[in-house]
Coordinates of C-alpha atoms in Angstrom, one line a residue:
Chain M
X1 CA 143.0 22.2 7.5
X2 CA 144.6 24.2 10.3
X3 CA 144.3 23.1 13.8
X4 CA 142.7 26.3 14.9
X5 CA 140.1 26.2 12.0
X6 CA 139.2 22.7 12.9
X7 CA 138.3 23.4 16.5
X8 CA 136.5 26.6 15.5
X9 CA 134.6 24.8 12.8
X10 CA 133.1 22.4 15.3
X11 CA 132.1 25.3 17.4
X12 CA 130.7 27.3 14.5
X13 CA 128.6 24.4 13.2
X14 CA 127.1 23.9 16.7
X15 CA 126.4 27.7 17.0
X16 CA 124.7 27.8 13.6
X17 CA 122.6 24.8 14.4
X18 CA 121.5 26.2 17.7
X19 CA 120.7 29.5 16.1
X20 CA 118.6 27.9 13.4
X21 CA 116.7 25.7 15.9
X22 CA 116.2 28.1 18.7
X23 CA 114.9 31.1 16.7
X24 CA 111.6 29.6 15.5
X25 CA 111.1 27.8 18.8
X26 CA 111.6 31.0 20.6
X27 CA 109.3 32.8 18.2
X28 CA 106.6 30.2 18.8
X29 CA 106.9 30.4 22.6
X30 CA 106.7 34.2 22.6
X31 CA 103.7 33.9 20.3
X32 CA 102.0 31.4 22.6
X33 CA 102.6 33.5 25.7
X34 CA 101.2 36.6 24.1
X35 CA 98.2 34.9 22.6
X36 CA 97.4 33.3 25.9
X37 CA 97.7 36.7 27.5
X38 CA 95.3 38.1 24.8
X39 CA 92.8 35.3 25.3
X40 CA 93.0 35.7 29.1
X41 CA 92.4 39.4 28.7
X42 CA 89.3 38.8 26.6
X43 CA 87.8 36.5 29.2
X44 CA 88.7 38.9 32.0
X45 CA 87.0 41.6 29.9
X46 CA 83.9 39.4 29.6
X47 CA 83.8 38.9 33.4
X48 CA 84.3 42.6 33.9
X49 CA 81.4 43.3 31.6
X50 CA 79.2 40.8 33.4
X51 CA 80.0 42.3 36.7
X52 CA 79.4 45.8 35.4
X53 CA 76.1 45.0 33.7
X54 CA 74.9 43.3 36.9
X55 CA 75.2 46.6 38.6
X56 CA 73.2 48.5 36.0
X57 CA 69.7 49.6 36.5
X58 CA 67.1 47.3 35.0
X59 CA 65.9 49.8 32.4
X60 CA 69.4 50.6 31.0
X61 CA 69.7 50.4 27.3
X62 CA 72.4 47.8 27.1
X63 CA 72.6 47.8 23.4
X64 CA 73.2 51.6 23.4
X65 CA 76.4 51.1 25.5
X66 CA 78.2 49.2 22.9
X67 CA 78.5 52.2 20.5
X68 CA 81.0 53.6 23.0
X69 CA 83.5 50.8 22.3
X70 CA 83.9 49.5 18.7
X71 CA 85.6 46.4 20.2
X72 CA 82.5 45.3 22.1
X73 CA 79.3 44.2 20.6
X74 CA 76.2 43.1 22.5
X75 CA 73.3 41.5 20.9
X76 CA 70.2 39.7 22.3
X77 CA 70.0 36.0 21.7
X78 CA 67.4 33.4 22.4
X79 CA 69.3 30.6 23.9
X80 CA 71.4 30.5 27.1
X81 CA 73.1 27.4 26.1
X82 CA 75.9 28.9 24.2
X83 CA 79.4 27.7 23.9
X84 CA 82.1 30.3 24.0
X85 CA 84.2 30.6 20.8
X86 CA 87.6 32.1 20.4
X87 CA 89.2 32.8 17.0
X88 CA 91.4 35.1 15.0
X89 CA 89.9 37.0 12.1
X90 CA 90.6 39.9 9.8
X91 CA 88.3 42.7 10.6
X92 CA 87.8 46.3 9.8
X93 CA 89.2 48.8 12.3
X94 CA 87.1 51.9 12.3
X95 CA 89.8 53.9 14.1
X96 CA 92.7 53.2 11.7
X97 CA 90.4 52.6 8.7
X98 CA 92.2 49.4 7.8
X99 CA 91.6 45.7 8.0
X100 CA 93.6 44.1 10.8
X101 CA 93.9 40.8 12.5
X102 CA 91.7 40.6 15.6
X103 CA 91.4 38.0 18.3
X104 CA 87.7 37.6 18.7
X105 CA 85.7 36.1 21.7
X106 CA 82.1 35.3 21.2
X107 CA 80.4 34.5 24.5
X108 CA 77.2 35.2 26.3
X109 CA 76.3 37.5 29.2
X110 CA 73.2 37.5 31.3
X111 CA 71.3 40.8 31.8
X112 CA 68.0 40.9 33.6
X113 CA 67.9 37.1 33.3
X114 CA 68.0 37.4 29.6
X115 CA 71.0 36.0 27.6
X116 CA 73.0 38.4 25.4
X117 CA 75.6 37.5 22.9
X118 CA 78.9 39.3 23.7
X119 CA 81.5 39.7 20.9
X120 CA 84.7 41.2 22.3
X121 CA 87.7 41.7 20.1
X122 CA 91.4 42.8 20.5
X123 CA 93.6 44.0 17.7
X124 CA 96.6 41.8 17.3
X125 CA 98.6 44.3 15.4
X126 CA 100.4 45.6 18.4
X127 CA 101.0 42.1 19.7
X128 CA 102.5 41.0 16.5
X129 CA 104.8 44.0 16.5
X130 CA 105.8 43.1 20.0
X131 CA 106.4 39.5 19.1
X132 CA 108.5 40.6 16.1
X133 CA 110.5 43.1 18.2
X134 CA 111.1 40.5 20.9
X135 CA 112.1 37.8 18.4
X136 CA 114.5 40.2 16.6
X137 CA 116.1 41.4 19.9
X138 CA 116.5 37.9 21.1
X139 CA 118.0 36.7 17.8
X140 CA 120.5 39.6 17.8
X141 CA 121.4 38.8 21.3
X142 CA 121.9 35.1 20.4
X143 CA 124.0 35.9 17.3
X144 CA 126.2 38.3 19.3
X145 CA 126.6 35.7 22.0
X146 CA 127.6 33.0 19.7
X147 CA 129.9 35.3 17.6
X148 CA 131.5 36.6 20.7
X149 CA 132.0 33.1 21.9
X150 CA 133.7 32.2 18.6
X151 CA 135.9 35.2 18.6
X152 CA 137.0 34.8 22.2
X153 CA 137.6 31.1 21.6
X154 CA 139.6 31.9 18.5
X155 CA 141.7 34.4 20.2
X156 CA 142.2 32.1 23.2
X157 CA 143.2 29.2 21.0
X158 CA 145.5 31.4 18.9
X159 CA 147.3 32.5 22.0
X160 CA 147.3 29.0 23.3
X161 CA 148.7 27.5 20.1
X162 CA 151.2 30.2 19.4
X163 CA 154.1 28.3 20.9
X164 CA 153.2 25.4 18.7
X165 CA 153.2 27.4 15.5
X166 CA 156.5 29.0 16.6
X167 CA 158.0 25.6 17.0
X168 CA 156.6 24.5 13.7
X169 CA 158.0 27.5 12.0
X170 CA 161.5 27.1 13.4
X171 CA 161.4 23.4 12.5
X172 CA 160.5 24.3 8.9
X173 CA 163.4 26.7 8.7
X174 CA 165.8 24.4 10.3
X175 CA 168.8 23.5 8.1
X176 CA 171.2 20.9 9.2
X177 CA 174.2 22.4 7.4
X178 CA 173.7 25.9 8.5
X179 CA 171.9 26.7 11.6
X180 CA 172.7 26.1 15.2
X181 CA 170.6 23.5 17.0
X182 CA 167.1 24.8 17.7
X183 CA 166.4 26.4 21.0
X184 CA 163.0 27.5 22.2
X185 CA 161.5 30.0 24.7
X186 CA 159.7 28.5 27.7
X187 CA 156.0 28.2 27.3
X188 CA 153.4 27.9 30.1
X189 CA 152.0 24.7 28.7
X190 CA 153.7 21.6 29.8
X191 CA 153.1 19.6 26.5
X192 CA 154.6 22.3 24.4
X193 CA 157.6 22.5 26.6
X194 CA 158.0 18.7 26.3
X195 CA 157.7 18.9 22.6
X196 CA 160.2 21.7 22.3
X197 CA 162.6 19.9 24.6
X198 CA 162.3 16.8 22.4
X199 CA 162.8 18.7 19.2
X200 CA 165.7 20.6 20.7
X201 CA 167.4 17.4 21.7
X202 CA 166.7 15.8 18.4
X203 CA 168.1 18.7 16.3
X204 CA 171.1 19.0 18.6
X205 CA 171.9 15.4 18.1
X206 CA 171.4 15.7 14.3
X207 CA 173.6 18.7 14.3
X208 CA 176.3 16.9 16.3
X209 CA 176.2 13.9 14.0
X210 CA 176.4 16.1 11.0
X211 CA 179.3 18.1 12.4
X212 CA 181.1 14.9 13.4
X213 CA 180.7 13.5 9.9
X214 CA 181.8 16.7 8.3
X215 CA 184.8 17.0 10.6
X216 CA 185.7 13.4 9.9
X217 CA 185.6 13.9 6.1
X218 CA 187.6 17.1 6.4
X219 CA 190.2 15.5 8.7
X220 CA 190.4 12.4 6.5
X221 CA 190.8 14.5 3.4
X222 CA 193.5 16.6 5.0
X223 CA 195.3 13.5 6.4
X224 CA 195.2 12.0 2.9
X225 CA 197.1 14.9 1.4
X226 CA 200.4 14.0 3.1
X227 CA 200.6 10.4 2.1
X228 CA 199.6 11.5 -1.4
X229 CA 202.4 14.0 -1.4
X230 CA 204.9 11.3 -0.3
X231 CA 203.7 8.9 -3.0
X232 CA 203.9 11.6 -5.6
X233 CA 207.4 12.7 -4.6
X234 CA 208.6 9.1 -4.6
X235 CA 207.2 8.5 -8.0
X236 CA 208.9 11.6 -9.3
X237 CA 212.2 10.3 -7.8
X238 CA 211.6 7.0 -9.4
X239 CA 211.0 8.7 -12.7
X240 CA 214.5 10.1 -12.6
X241 CA 216.0 6.6 -12.7
X242 CA 216.6 4.6 -15.8
X243 CA 213.2 2.8 -16.4
X244 CA 212.5 0.3 -19.0
X245 CA 209.7 0.9 -21.4
X246 CA 207.5 -1.5 -19.5
X247 CA 208.2 0.1 -16.2
X248 CA 207.6 3.5 -17.7
X249 CA 204.2 2.3 -18.9
X250 CA 203.3 1.1 -15.4
X251 CA 204.5 4.4 -14.0
X252 CA 202.2 6.3 -16.3
X253 CA 199.2 4.4 -15.2
X254 CA 200.1 5.0 -11.6
X255 CA 200.5 8.7 -12.2
X256 CA 197.1 9.0 -13.8
X257 CA 195.5 7.2 -10.9
X258 CA 197.3 9.3 -8.4
X259 CA 196.3 12.5 -10.2
X260 CA 192.7 11.3 -10.0
X261 CA 193.0 10.5 -6.4
X262 CA 194.3 13.9 -5.5
X263 CA 191.7 15.6 -7.6
X264 CA 189.0 13.6 -5.9
X265 CA 190.4 14.5 -2.5
X266 CA 190.4 18.2 -3.4
X267 CA 186.8 17.9 -4.6
X268 CA 185.8 16.4 -1.3
X269 CA 187.5 19.2 0.6
X270 CA 185.8 21.8 -1.6
X271 CA 182.4 20.1 -1.0
X272 CA 182.9 20.5 2.7
X273 CA 184.2 24.0 2.4
X274 CA 181.2 25.2 0.5
X275 CA 179.0 25.4 3.6
X276 CA 181.7 26.3 6.1
X277 CA 183.8 28.9 4.3
X278 CA 182.6 32.5 4.9
X279 CA 183.0 33.2 1.2
X280 CA 179.4 33.9 0.6
X281 CA 179.7 37.6 0.2
X282 CA 178.0 38.6 -3.0
X283 CA 179.3 40.9 -5.7
X284 CA 177.8 42.3 -8.9
X285 CA 179.1 40.0 -11.6
X286 CA 178.6 40.5 -15.3
X287 CA 177.5 37.0 -16.2
X288 CA 178.1 37.4 -19.9
X289 CA 181.7 38.5 -19.6
X290 CA 182.3 36.0 -16.8
X291 CA 181.1 33.1 -18.9
X292 CA 182.9 34.2 -22.0
X293 CA 186.2 34.3 -20.0
X294 CA 185.5 30.9 -18.5
X295 CA 184.8 29.4 -21.9
X296 CA 188.1 30.7 -23.1
X297 CA 189.8 28.8 -20.3
X298 CA 188.2 25.5 -21.5
X299 CA 188.8 26.3 -25.2
X300 CA 192.2 24.5 -25.3
X301 CA 190.8 21.3 -23.7
X302 CA 187.8 21.4 -26.0
X303 CA 190.0 21.9 -29.1
X304 CA 192.0 18.9 -28.0
X305 CA 188.8 16.8 -28.3
X306 CA 187.7 18.7 -31.4
X307 CA 184.6 19.9 -29.5
X308 CA 183.4 23.4 -30.2
X309 CA 181.3 25.8 -28.2
X310 CA 178.2 27.5 -29.5
X311 CA 177.6 30.5 -27.3
X312 CA 174.6 32.7 -27.2
X313 CA 174.5 34.9 -24.1
X314 CA 172.4 37.9 -23.1
X315 CA 173.7 40.7 -21.0
X316 CA 173.0 39.8 -17.4
X317 CA 174.3 41.0 -14.1
X318 CA 173.8 39.0 -11.0
X319 CA 174.7 39.3 -7.3
X320 CA 176.7 36.3 -6.5
X321 CA 179.9 35.2 -4.9
X322 CA 182.4 35.1 -7.8
X323 CA 184.3 32.1 -6.5
X324 CA 181.2 30.0 -6.1
X325 CA 180.0 31.1 -9.5
X326 CA 183.4 30.0 -11.0
X327 CA 183.2 26.6 -9.3
X328 CA 179.6 26.2 -10.4
X329 CA 180.1 26.8 -14.1
X330 CA 183.5 25.2 -14.2
X331 CA 182.1 22.0 -13.0
X332 CA 179.2 22.2 -15.5
X333 CA 181.5 23.0 -18.4
X334 CA 184.1 20.3 -17.6
X335 CA 181.3 17.8 -17.1
X336 CA 180.0 18.7 -20.6
X337 CA 183.4 18.4 -22.2
X338 CA 184.0 15.1 -20.5
X339 CA 180.8 13.6 -21.7
X340 CA 180.7 15.0 -25.3
X341 CA 182.1 12.8 -28.1
X342 CA 184.7 14.4 -30.3
X343 CA 183.4 16.5 -33.2
X344 CA 180.2 17.6 -31.3
X345 CA 179.0 20.9 -30.1
X346 CA 178.4 22.1 -26.6
X347 CA 176.0 25.0 -26.5
X348 CA 175.7 27.6 -23.8
X349 CA 172.8 30.0 -24.0
X350 CA 171.0 32.3 -21.6
X351 CA 167.6 33.8 -21.4
X352 CA 166.2 36.2 -18.8
X353 CA 166.8 34.3 -15.6
X354 CA 168.3 31.1 -16.9
X355 CA 171.5 29.7 -18.3
X356 CA 171.6 26.4 -20.0
X357 CA 174.5 24.3 -21.0
X358 CA 173.7 21.4 -23.3
X359 CA 175.7 18.7 -25.0
X360 CA 174.6 15.8 -27.2
X361 CA 175.0 12.3 -25.8
X362 CA 173.1 9.1 -25.0
X363 CA 170.6 8.8 -22.2
X364 CA 171.9 8.2 -18.7
X365 CA 172.3 4.5 -17.7
X366 CA 170.9 5.4 -14.3
X367 CA 168.0 7.3 -12.8
X368 CA 168.3 10.9 -13.9
X369 CA 167.2 11.9 -10.4
X370 CA 170.5 10.7 -9.1
X371 CA 172.6 12.7 -11.4
X372 CA 173.6 15.2 -8.7
X373 CA 174.5 12.5 -6.2
X374 CA 178.1 12.0 -5.2
X375 CA 180.0 9.2 -7.0
X376 CA 177.1 8.6 -9.4
X377 CA 179.0 7.8 -12.6
X378 CA 177.6 6.6 -15.8
X379 CA 180.6 5.4 -17.7
X380 CA 184.2 4.8 -17.3
X381 CA 185.0 8.4 -18.2
X382 CA 187.6 9.9 -16.0
X383 CA 185.5 12.2 -13.8
X384 CA 185.8 11.9 -10.1
X385 CA 182.0 11.8 -9.7
X386 CA 181.9 14.8 -7.4
X387 CA 181.6 17.8 -9.7
X388 CA 177.8 17.7 -10.1
X389 CA 177.4 17.1 -6.3
X390 CA 179.4 20.3 -5.8
X391 CA 177.1 22.1 -8.3
X392 CA 174.1 20.9 -6.3
X393 CA 175.6 21.9 -3.0
X394 CA 176.3 25.4 -4.3
X395 CA 172.8 25.7 -5.6
X396 CA 171.4 24.6 -2.2
X397 CA 173.6 27.0 -0.2
X398 CA 172.9 30.0 -2.4
X399 CA 169.2 29.4 -3.2
X400 CA 169.5 29.1 -7.0
X401 CA 167.9 26.3 -8.8
X402 CA 169.7 23.7 -10.9
X403 CA 167.8 21.3 -13.2
X404 CA 168.8 18.4 -15.5
X405 CA 166.8 17.3 -18.5
X406 CA 167.3 14.9 -21.4
X407 CA 165.6 15.0 -24.7
X408 CA 166.5 14.8 -28.4
X409 CA 169.7 12.9 -27.5
X410 CA 170.9 16.0 -25.6
X411 CA 171.7 16.6 -22.0
X412 CA 170.5 20.0 -20.6
X413 CA 171.8 21.5 -17.4
X414 CA 170.0 24.7 -16.5
X415 CA 170.7 27.2 -13.8
X416 CA 167.9 29.5 -12.7
X417 CA 168.7 32.6 -10.8
X418 CA 166.2 34.3 -8.5
X419 CA 164.9 37.6 -9.8
X420 CA 166.4 39.5 -6.9
X421 CA 169.8 38.4 -7.8
X422 CA 169.5 39.8 -11.3
X423 CA 169.8 43.3 -12.6
X424 CA 169.4 44.0 -16.2
Chain P
X1 CA 223.0 27.6 -2.2
X2 CA 221.4 26.3 1.0
X3 CA 217.9 25.1 1.5
X4 CA 216.3 24.3 4.8
X5 CA 213.5 21.7 4.6
X6 CA 211.3 22.0 7.7
X7 CA 209.0 18.9 7.3
X8 CA 208.1 16.3 9.8
X9 CA 207.2 13.6 7.3
X10 CA 210.6 12.1 6.8
X11 CA 209.9 10.3 3.5
X12 CA 208.6 13.5 2.0
X13 CA 211.5 15.6 3.3
X14 CA 214.0 13.0 2.0
X15 CA 212.4 13.1 -1.5
X16 CA 212.6 16.9 -1.5
X17 CA 216.3 16.8 -0.4
X18 CA 217.1 14.1 -2.9
X19 CA 215.5 16.0 -5.8
X20 CA 217.6 19.1 -5.0
X21 CA 220.8 17.3 -4.1
X22 CA 221.6 16.5 -7.7
X23 CA 221.6 20.3 -8.4
X24 CA 223.7 23.1 -6.9
X25 CA 221.6 23.2 -3.8
X26 CA 222.7 21.9 -0.4
X27 CA 219.8 20.7 1.7
X28 CA 219.4 20.5 5.5
X29 CA 216.4 18.8 7.2
X30 CA 214.6 19.9 10.3
X31 CA 211.9 17.4 11.3
X32 CA 210.4 19.4 14.2
X33 CA 209.9 22.9 15.5
X34 CA 212.8 22.9 17.9
X35 CA 215.5 21.9 15.5
X36 CA 214.1 24.2 12.8
X37 CA 214.1 27.1 15.3
X38 CA 217.7 26.3 16.2
X39 CA 218.9 26.0 12.6
X40 CA 217.1 29.3 11.6
X41 CA 218.9 31.1 14.5
X42 CA 222.3 29.7 13.7
X43 CA 222.6 29.5 10.0
X44 CA 221.9 31.4 6.9
X45 CA 219.7 29.9 4.2
X46 CA 218.7 31.0 0.7
X47 CA 215.4 29.3 0.9
X48 CA 213.3 27.6 3.6
X49 CA 210.6 25.1 2.8
X50 CA 208.2 25.3 5.7
X51 CA 205.5 22.9 6.7
X52 CA 202.9 24.6 8.9
X53 CA 201.8 21.7 11.1
X54 CA 204.9 20.6 13.0
X55 CA 205.5 18.6 16.1
X56 CA 206.3 21.1 18.8
X57 CA 204.8 24.2 17.2
X58 CA 203.3 26.0 14.3
X59 CA 205.3 26.8 11.2
X60 CA 203.8 30.3 11.1
X61 CA 205.5 31.0 14.4
X62 CA 208.8 29.9 12.9
X63 CA 208.2 32.3 10.2
X64 CA 207.8 35.1 12.7
X65 CA 211.0 34.1 14.4
X66 CA 212.8 34.2 11.1
X67 CA 211.5 37.6 10.3
X68 CA 212.5 38.9 13.7
X69 CA 216.2 37.9 12.9
X70 CA 215.8 40.0 9.8
X71 CA 217.3 37.2 7.7
X72 CA 216.9 37.4 4.0
X73 CA 215.9 33.8 3.4
X74 CA 213.0 33.2 1.0
X75 CA 210.2 31.1 2.5
X76 CA 207.9 28.8 0.7
X77 CA 205.1 27.4 2.9
X78 CA 204.4 23.7 2.0
X79 CA 201.1 22.8 3.7
X80 CA 198.6 20.0 3.7
X81 CA 196.0 22.4 4.9
X82 CA 195.1 24.1 1.7
X83 CA 193.2 26.7 3.5
X84 CA 192.8 30.3 2.3
X85 CA 193.3 31.6 5.8
X86 CA 196.6 29.9 6.3
X87 CA 197.7 31.1 2.9
X88 CA 196.8 34.7 3.5
X89 CA 198.3 34.7 7.1
X90 CA 201.5 33.1 5.8
X91 CA 202.0 35.6 3.0
X92 CA 201.1 38.4 5.4
X93 CA 203.8 37.4 7.9
X94 CA 206.3 37.3 5.1
X95 CA 206.3 34.0 3.3
X96 CA 207.2 34.4 -0.4
X97 CA 205.1 31.6 -1.8
X98 CA 202.6 28.9 -0.8
X99 CA 202.5 25.4 -2.2
X100 CA 199.7 23.1 -1.1
X101 CA 200.3 19.3 -0.7
X102 CA 200.3 17.2 -2.7
X103 CA 202.7 18.8 -5.1
X104 CA 205.0 17.8 -7.9
X105 CA 208.7 18.0 -7.1
X106 CA 209.1 19.7 -10.4
X107 CA 206.7 22.4 -9.3
X108 CA 208.7 22.8 -6.1
X109 CA 211.9 23.0 -8.1
X110 CA 210.5 25.7 -10.3
X111 CA 209.2 27.7 -7.3
X112 CA 212.5 27.5 -5.5
X113 CA 214.4 28.5 -8.6
X114 CA 212.2 31.5 -9.2
X115 CA 212.4 32.5 -5.5
X116 CA 216.2 32.3 -5.4
X117 CA 216.4 34.2 -8.7
X118 CA 214.3 36.9 -7.2
X119 CA 216.2 37.1 -3.9
X120 CA 219.8 36.5 -5.0
X121 CA 220.1 38.0 -8.4
X122 CA 218.1 41.1 -8.1
X123 CA 217.7 42.6 -11.6
X124 CA 219.9 39.9 -13.1
X125 CA 217.2 37.8 -14.7
X126 CA 219.0 36.4 -17.7
X127 CA 219.7 32.7 -18.1
X128 CA 222.2 31.4 -20.7
X129 CA 222.0 28.0 -22.1
X130 CA 224.2 27.2 -25.1
X131 CA 223.4 29.8 -27.7
X132 CA 220.1 30.6 -26.0
X133 CA 219.4 33.6 -23.8
X134 CA 216.3 33.7 -21.6
X135 CA 215.1 37.0 -20.2
X136 CA 213.0 35.8 -17.3
X137 CA 211.6 39.2 -16.4
X138 CA 210.9 40.2 -20.0
X139 CA 209.6 36.7 -20.8
X140 CA 211.6 36.4 -24.0
X141 CA 214.1 34.0 -25.6
X142 CA 216.9 35.0 -27.9
X143 CA 218.7 32.4 -30.0
X144 CA 221.8 33.6 -32.0
X145 CA 220.7 37.2 -31.4
X146 CA 217.3 36.5 -32.9
X147 CA 214.2 36.8 -30.8
X148 CA 212.1 33.7 -30.7
X149 CA 208.4 34.3 -31.2
X150 CA 206.9 32.3 -28.3
X151 CA 203.5 32.3 -26.7
X152 CA 203.2 32.9 -23.0
X153 CA 202.6 29.2 -22.4
X154 CA 205.6 28.1 -24.5
X155 CA 207.8 30.5 -22.6
X156 CA 206.5 29.3 -19.2
X157 CA 207.0 25.7 -20.4
X158 CA 210.6 26.3 -21.4
X159 CA 211.4 28.1 -18.1
X160 CA 209.7 25.3 -16.2
X161 CA 211.8 22.6 -18.0
X162 CA 215.0 24.6 -17.5
X163 CA 214.2 25.1 -13.8
X164 CA 214.1 21.3 -13.6
X165 CA 216.9 20.6 -16.1
X166 CA 218.2 17.1 -16.4
X167 CA 215.2 15.9 -14.6
X168 CA 212.2 14.0 -16.0
X169 CA 209.2 16.2 -15.6
X170 CA 205.8 14.5 -15.9
X171 CA 203.1 15.7 -18.3
X172 CA 200.8 16.3 -15.3
X173 CA 203.4 18.5 -13.5
X174 CA 203.8 20.6 -16.7
X175 CA 200.0 20.7 -17.3
X176 CA 199.3 21.8 -13.7
X177 CA 202.1 24.4 -13.8
X178 CA 200.9 25.9 -17.1
X179 CA 197.3 26.0 -16.0
X180 CA 198.1 27.4 -12.6
X181 CA 195.0 28.0 -10.5
X182 CA 193.0 26.5 -13.3
X183 CA 194.7 23.1 -13.0
X184 CA 191.9 21.5 -11.1
X185 CA 189.5 22.1 -13.9
X186 CA 191.2 19.7 -16.3
X187 CA 190.7 16.0 -16.6
X188 CA 193.9 15.6 -18.6
X189 CA 196.8 17.5 -19.9
X190 CA 196.9 16.4 -23.4
X191 CA 197.5 19.9 -24.5
X192 CA 201.0 19.7 -23.1
X193 CA 202.0 17.6 -26.1
X194 CA 201.2 20.3 -28.6
X195 CA 203.0 23.0 -26.6
X196 CA 206.1 20.8 -26.4
X197 CA 205.9 20.1 -30.1
X198 CA 205.6 23.8 -31.1
X199 CA 208.3 24.8 -28.7
X200 CA 210.8 22.2 -29.9
X201 CA 210.1 23.2 -33.5
X202 CA 210.6 26.9 -32.9
X203 CA 213.8 26.3 -31.0
X204 CA 215.4 24.0 -33.5
X205 CA 214.4 26.1 -36.4
X206 CA 216.1 29.1 -34.8
X207 CA 219.3 27.1 -34.5
X208 CA 219.2 25.8 -31.0
X209 CA 220.2 22.3 -30.0
X210 CA 217.2 20.0 -29.4
X211 CA 217.4 20.0 -25.6
X212 CA 213.9 18.7 -24.9
X213 CA 213.7 15.0 -24.9
X214 CA 210.5 13.0 -24.7
X215 CA 210.7 10.2 -22.1
X216 CA 208.3 7.5 -23.1
X217 CA 205.3 7.1 -20.8
X218 CA 206.7 9.6 -18.3
X219 CA 207.1 13.1 -19.6
X220 CA 209.9 15.3 -20.8
X221 CA 213.4 16.3 -19.9
X222 CA 215.5 19.3 -20.6
X223 CA 218.9 17.7 -21.1
X224 CA 222.1 19.5 -21.1

């Protein structure tokens, strides 16, 4: 859950609870007030009537008066000891011709020392409408208030947390190999500034360490070239002398090891260069033609080992740096040749976005996850242990996806190109 | 024929000089920028082997000096920095070739030979060995007036061996030479053996002497 949603959720839950609780309470209170008002009015009316009939002449027909107002009824009663009663009742309204709820007060008045029963009533229809109107208005106001609060809070929080999300975003995009150390714009909030400062320092340090390490590897690899050249030249000079068979055998072993060392060193240099060389310009490459040519290059080596290629390629064009593409597939192909026993078949096939190179063999003696690691070697075969690391590095810098699988006693290396690199 | 070796690593420079000394070439050494600059100004060379990182200055600057004298020496840059930038820059200023360290002396020998052939004997590209005639430009071999049917690799192999004649050339040196830029791709150069076998067979069948000797455990030698 996002930070912003979390804070807003609390607020929303509170608002909804308040809304649910307050609306009926409010309705009840309004109801109460209005009913009290109605009851009070009824009693006032009774008092008013009492005062008025006291002023009437003794011979006035009291009962005749009541026909003037359908809401007042006066009838003679025998007892003066009468308790007032107040109730709500559905009654017929002669004006509207409908049955309506009425608040009815039954009480007594005294006229000429004789008790009369007074029934006064008030239609509650208008009052109910009023209550409803009041309740609705109030509820709308409450909803608007809470909604407004939420929106304002959300906008405020968004603005407040913006630097945080910006920092988070740049951290997610941060790549040690590529980018410069992170730098941030100043925020008004101290905590964010502190966070940014800490992150900037951390990434700068990481970057420096990475660069130092890279520089070290690069320098070391370059420095190794010269002694290698000296040893190589001295061995070639030694070769020109009269060597015994035994010495020649020793020389051969040394030359093989030396060749391996210089290949390894070149591989290391290449691995470093992949991120630093500005050779990432893309070109349109016809992948089918490209691979067919590359396979031809390896044909002689494969023939030597009596390995054959089974090629099934679809027409594909991709935008890619040709040099990187060459290094990528060369390493995969030579890896396949190296680890295929004589007499077997290496198959290279492509489908829409994918190229797979597979060769039969035994399961890896190590964790397949580690196959793209540097110097992860399964057998005593002569590889330098760096080819697949180079493949992985190229994949990482160019955004393609490389995958290793093993089933049916076959190793599968697949390269997946993004759609936007392809054009059919 | 004079070669100037501008190289600060003394053991390497000595190996290079020793490799050429048994041939018709006369080698001089310059271990730093100053002495190289002086030698370039005073003497004429057929070929200069130039290291880029030198005590006292950059080899590329020496190359510019050389060009300013309008001297006709061929220049091969020999550098530990196998960087594409240096290579392009060097070739731009006027170097004829670029050889990254570490290299096989046999490869250096072949490059120097090719360079001198280009510079000295313009147009004259025929080599004669016994009853064999090599047309370097046309990439063809004639033995007893009969053209030999050689593949490109076989011709390159023969020329490489002749360029290093009377020297033992290792299988790796041949393999790397034949595969050129592709050399790094291969784990081993076992294919050299079959090329040698075919070449020897074609040459002896055409009536040439069997010049190519197999040196056990080491490589091959064009002996004459």
